PDB file of C-alpha atoms and ligand atoms in Angstrom:
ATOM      1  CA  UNK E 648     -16.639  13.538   5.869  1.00 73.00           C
ATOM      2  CA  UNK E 649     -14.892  16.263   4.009  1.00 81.00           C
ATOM      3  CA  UNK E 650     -14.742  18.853   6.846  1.00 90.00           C
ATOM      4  CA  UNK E 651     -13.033  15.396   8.650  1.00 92.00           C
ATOM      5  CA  UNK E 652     -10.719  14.793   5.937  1.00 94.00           C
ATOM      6  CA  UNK E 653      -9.077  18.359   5.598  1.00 94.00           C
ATOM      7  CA  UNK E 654      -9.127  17.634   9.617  1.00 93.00           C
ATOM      8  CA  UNK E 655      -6.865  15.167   8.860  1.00 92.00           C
ATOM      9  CA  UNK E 656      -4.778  16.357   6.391  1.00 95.00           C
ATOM     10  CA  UNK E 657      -4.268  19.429   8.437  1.00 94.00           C
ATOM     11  CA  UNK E 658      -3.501  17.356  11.370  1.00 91.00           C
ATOM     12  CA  UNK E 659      -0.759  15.621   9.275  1.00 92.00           C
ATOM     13  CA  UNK E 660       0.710  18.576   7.695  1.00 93.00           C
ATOM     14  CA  UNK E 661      -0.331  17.274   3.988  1.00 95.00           C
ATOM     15  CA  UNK E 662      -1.098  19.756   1.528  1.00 95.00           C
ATOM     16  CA  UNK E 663      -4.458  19.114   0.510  1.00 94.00           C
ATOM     17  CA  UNK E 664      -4.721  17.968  -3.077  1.00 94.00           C
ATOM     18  CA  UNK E 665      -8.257  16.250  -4.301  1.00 93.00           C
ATOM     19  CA  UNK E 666      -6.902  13.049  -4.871  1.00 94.00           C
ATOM     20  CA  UNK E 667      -5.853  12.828  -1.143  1.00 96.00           C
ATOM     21  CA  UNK E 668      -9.242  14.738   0.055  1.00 95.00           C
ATOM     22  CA  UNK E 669     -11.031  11.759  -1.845  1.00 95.00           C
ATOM     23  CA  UNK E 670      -8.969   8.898  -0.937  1.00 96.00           C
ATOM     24  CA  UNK E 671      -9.114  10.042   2.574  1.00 96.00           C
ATOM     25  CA  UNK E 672     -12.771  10.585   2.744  1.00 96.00           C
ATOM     26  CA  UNK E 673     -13.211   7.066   1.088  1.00 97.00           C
ATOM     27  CA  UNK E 674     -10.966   5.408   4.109  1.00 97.00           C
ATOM     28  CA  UNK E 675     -13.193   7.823   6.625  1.00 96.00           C
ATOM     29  CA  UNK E 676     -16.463   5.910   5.008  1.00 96.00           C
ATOM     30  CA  UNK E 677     -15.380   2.430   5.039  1.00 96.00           C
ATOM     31  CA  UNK E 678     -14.379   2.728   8.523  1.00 93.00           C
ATOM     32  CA  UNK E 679     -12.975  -0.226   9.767  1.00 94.00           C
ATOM     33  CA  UNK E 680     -13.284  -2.144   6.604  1.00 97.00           C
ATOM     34  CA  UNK E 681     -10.152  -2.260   4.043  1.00 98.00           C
ATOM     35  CA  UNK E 682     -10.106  -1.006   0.098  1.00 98.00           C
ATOM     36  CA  UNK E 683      -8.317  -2.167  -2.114  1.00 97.00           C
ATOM     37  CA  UNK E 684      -6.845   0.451  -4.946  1.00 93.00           C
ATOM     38  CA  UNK E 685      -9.424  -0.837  -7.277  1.00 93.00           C
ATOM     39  CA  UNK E 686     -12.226  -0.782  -5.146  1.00 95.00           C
ATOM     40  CA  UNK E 687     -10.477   3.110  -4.609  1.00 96.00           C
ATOM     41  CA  UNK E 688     -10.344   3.305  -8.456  1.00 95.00           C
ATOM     42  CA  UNK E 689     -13.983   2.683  -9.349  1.00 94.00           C
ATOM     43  CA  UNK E 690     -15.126   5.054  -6.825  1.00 94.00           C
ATOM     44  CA  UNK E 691     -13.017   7.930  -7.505  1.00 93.00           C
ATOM     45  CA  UNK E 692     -14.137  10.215 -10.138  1.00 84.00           C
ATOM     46  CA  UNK E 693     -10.908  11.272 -11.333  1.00 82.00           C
ATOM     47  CA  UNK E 694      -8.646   8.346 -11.604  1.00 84.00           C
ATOM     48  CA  UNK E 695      -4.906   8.339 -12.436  1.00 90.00           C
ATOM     49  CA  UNK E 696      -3.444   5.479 -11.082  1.00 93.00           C
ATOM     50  CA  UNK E 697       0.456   6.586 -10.374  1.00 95.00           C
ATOM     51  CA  UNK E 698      -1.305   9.720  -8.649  1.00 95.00           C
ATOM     52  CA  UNK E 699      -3.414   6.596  -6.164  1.00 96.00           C
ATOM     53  CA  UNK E 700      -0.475   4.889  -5.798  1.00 96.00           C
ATOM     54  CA  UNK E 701       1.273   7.708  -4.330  1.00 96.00           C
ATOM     55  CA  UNK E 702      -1.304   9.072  -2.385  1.00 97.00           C
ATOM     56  CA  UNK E 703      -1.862   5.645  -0.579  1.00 97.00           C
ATOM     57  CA  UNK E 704       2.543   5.594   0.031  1.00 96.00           C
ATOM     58  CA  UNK E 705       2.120   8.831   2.029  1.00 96.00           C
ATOM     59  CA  UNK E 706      -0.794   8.080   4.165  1.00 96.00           C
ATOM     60  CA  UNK E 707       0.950   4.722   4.957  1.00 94.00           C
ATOM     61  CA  UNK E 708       4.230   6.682   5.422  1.00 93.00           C
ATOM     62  CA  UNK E 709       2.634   8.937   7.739  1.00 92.00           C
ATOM     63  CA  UNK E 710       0.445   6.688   9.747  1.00 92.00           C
ATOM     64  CA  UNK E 711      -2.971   7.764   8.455  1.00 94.00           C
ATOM     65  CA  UNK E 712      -3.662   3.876   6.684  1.00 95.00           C
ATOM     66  CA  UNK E 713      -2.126   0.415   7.487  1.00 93.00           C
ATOM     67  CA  UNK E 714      -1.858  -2.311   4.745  1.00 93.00           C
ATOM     68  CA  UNK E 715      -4.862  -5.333   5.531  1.00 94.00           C
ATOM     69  CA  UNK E 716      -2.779  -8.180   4.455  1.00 92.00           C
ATOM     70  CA  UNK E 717      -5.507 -11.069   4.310  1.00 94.00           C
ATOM     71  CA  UNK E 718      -3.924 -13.693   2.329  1.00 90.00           C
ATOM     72  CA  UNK E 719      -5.940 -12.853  -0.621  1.00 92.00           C
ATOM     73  CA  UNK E 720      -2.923 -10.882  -2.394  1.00 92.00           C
ATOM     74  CA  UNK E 721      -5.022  -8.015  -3.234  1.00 94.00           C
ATOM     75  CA  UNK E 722      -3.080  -5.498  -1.159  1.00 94.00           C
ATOM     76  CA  UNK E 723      -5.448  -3.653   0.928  1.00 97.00           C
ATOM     77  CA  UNK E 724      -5.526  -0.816   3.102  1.00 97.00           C
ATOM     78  CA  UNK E 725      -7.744   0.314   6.342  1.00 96.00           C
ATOM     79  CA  UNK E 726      -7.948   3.507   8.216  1.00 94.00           C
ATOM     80  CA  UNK E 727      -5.530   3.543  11.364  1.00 92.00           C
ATOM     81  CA  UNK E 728      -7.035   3.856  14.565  1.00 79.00           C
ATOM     82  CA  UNK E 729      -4.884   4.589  17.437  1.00 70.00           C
ATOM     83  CA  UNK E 730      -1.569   6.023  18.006  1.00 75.00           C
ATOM     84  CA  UNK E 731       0.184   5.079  14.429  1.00 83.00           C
ATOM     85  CA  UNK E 732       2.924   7.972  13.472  1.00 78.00           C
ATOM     86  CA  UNK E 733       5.470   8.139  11.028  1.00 74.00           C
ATOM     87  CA  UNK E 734       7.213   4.957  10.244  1.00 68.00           C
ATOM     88  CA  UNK E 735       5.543   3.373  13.270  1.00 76.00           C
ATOM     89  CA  UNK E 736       2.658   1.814  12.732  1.00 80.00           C
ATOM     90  CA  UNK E 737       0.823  -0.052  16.296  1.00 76.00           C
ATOM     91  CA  UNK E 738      -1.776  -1.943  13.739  1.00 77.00           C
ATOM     92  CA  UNK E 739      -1.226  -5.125  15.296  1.00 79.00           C
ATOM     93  CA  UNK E 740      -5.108  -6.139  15.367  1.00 89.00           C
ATOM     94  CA  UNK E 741      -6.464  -9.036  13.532  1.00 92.00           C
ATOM     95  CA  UNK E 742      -8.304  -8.614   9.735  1.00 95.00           C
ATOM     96  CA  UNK E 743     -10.985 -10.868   9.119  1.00 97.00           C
ATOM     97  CA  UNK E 744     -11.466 -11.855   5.589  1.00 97.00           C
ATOM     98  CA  UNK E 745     -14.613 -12.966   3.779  1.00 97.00           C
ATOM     99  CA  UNK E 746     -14.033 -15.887   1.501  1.00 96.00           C
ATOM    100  CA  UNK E 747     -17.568 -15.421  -0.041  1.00 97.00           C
ATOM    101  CA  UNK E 748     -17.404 -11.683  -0.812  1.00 96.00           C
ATOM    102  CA  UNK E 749     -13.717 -11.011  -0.303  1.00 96.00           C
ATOM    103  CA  UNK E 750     -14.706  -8.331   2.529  1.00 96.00           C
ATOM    104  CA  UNK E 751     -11.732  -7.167   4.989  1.00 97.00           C
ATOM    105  CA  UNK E 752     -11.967  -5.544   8.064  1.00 96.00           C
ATOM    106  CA  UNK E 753      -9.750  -4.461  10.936  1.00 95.00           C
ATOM    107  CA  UNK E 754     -10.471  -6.068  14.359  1.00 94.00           C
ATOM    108  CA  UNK E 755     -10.525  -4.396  17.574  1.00 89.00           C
ATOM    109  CA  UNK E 756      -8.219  -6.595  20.359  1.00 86.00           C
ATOM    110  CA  UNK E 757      -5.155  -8.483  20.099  1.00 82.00           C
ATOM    111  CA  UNK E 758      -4.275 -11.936  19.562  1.00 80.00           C
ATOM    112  CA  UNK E 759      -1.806 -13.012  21.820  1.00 80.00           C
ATOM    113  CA  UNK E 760       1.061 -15.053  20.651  1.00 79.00           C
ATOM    114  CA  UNK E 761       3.869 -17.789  22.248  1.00 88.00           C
ATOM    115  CA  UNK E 762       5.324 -18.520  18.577  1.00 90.00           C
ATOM    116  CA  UNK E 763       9.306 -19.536  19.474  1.00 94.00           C
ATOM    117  CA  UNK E 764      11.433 -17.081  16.731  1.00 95.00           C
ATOM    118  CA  UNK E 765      14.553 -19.353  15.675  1.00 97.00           C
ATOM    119  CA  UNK E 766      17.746 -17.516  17.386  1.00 97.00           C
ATOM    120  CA  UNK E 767      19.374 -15.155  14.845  1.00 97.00           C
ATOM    121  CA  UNK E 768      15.748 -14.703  12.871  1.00 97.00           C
ATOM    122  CA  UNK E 769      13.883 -10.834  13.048  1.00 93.00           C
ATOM    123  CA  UNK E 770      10.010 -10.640  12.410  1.00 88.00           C
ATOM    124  CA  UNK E 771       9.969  -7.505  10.887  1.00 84.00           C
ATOM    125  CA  UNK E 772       5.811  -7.496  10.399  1.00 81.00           C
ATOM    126  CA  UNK E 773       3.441  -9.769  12.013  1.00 83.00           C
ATOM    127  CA  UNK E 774      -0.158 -10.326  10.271  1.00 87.00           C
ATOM    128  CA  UNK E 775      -3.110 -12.211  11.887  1.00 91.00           C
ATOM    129  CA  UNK E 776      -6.112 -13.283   9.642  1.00 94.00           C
ATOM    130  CA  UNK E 777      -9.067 -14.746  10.485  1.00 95.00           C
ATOM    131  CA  UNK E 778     -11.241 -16.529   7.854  1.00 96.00           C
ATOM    132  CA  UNK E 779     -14.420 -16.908   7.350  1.00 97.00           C
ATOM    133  CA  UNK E 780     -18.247 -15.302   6.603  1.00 97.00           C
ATOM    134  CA  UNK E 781     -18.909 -11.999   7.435  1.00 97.00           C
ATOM    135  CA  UNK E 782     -22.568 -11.631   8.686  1.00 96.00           C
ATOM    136  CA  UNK E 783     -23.981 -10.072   5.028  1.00 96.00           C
ATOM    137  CA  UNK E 784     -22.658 -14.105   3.548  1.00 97.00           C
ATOM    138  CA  UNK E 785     -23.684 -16.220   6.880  1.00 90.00           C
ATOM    139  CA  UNK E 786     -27.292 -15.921   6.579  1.00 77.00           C
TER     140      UNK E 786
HETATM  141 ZN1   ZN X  97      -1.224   2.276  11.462  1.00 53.11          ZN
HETATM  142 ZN1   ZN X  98     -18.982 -11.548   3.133  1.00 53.11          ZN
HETATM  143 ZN1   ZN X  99      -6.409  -3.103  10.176  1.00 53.11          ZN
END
């Protein structure tokens, strides 16, 4: 994971700080499922929050992580997979959110879409969620 995160870093022309070797080796772990800063927080060893806070705006910025919105209002965020660059992120998969353990992950596919935008109206972001039990809760 850390040869995978300087990888990265390298690949996105980021200095390589700890912070953003650790928060990128914690997004390279989860995989496709989404962390919230706490859930960051608690597993960092070193924590200083402004420091997180940053480190998540330029991964976003560059297209390394996409915010998970799942209607919770924890803001989340998930690993990118795909073709996501700077200031254009192509994240627009599905999340599926766990009501019982408040789980998110990313979905792979699309959900296709007829909705009729009123004229003069611009959908900046669009968000699918699915809700339900992950398989850990259904059984
Ligand atoms: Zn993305
Ligand atoms: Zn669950
Ligand atoms: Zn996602």
């Amino acid at each position: 994971m850390q040869e995978k995160a300087l990888e990265l870093l390298k690949l996105y022309r980021l200095r390589n700080t700890a912070m953003r070797r650790q928060v990128l080796e914690l997004f390279l772990k989860a995989g496709h499922k989404a962390l919230s800063s706490s859930n960051l927080e608690s597993a960092l060893e070193k924590t200083d929050r402004i420091t997180l806070y940053r480190t998540l705006k330029t991964f976003e910025r560059n297209g390394i992580i996409h915010q998970a919105i799942d209607g919770s209002g924890v803001t989340k965020y998930a690993l990118c997979h795909g073709q996501c660059s700077e200031h254009d992120h192509m994240d627009d998969h599905p999340h599926f959110h766990c009501k019982d353990c408040g789980k998110t992950i990313c979905l792979e596919g699309k959900i296709q879409n007829n909705v009729k935008v009123p004229k003069g109206f611009i959908v900046q972001q669009k968000h699918f969620i699915l809700e339900g039990t992950c398989s850990d809760c259904s059984n």
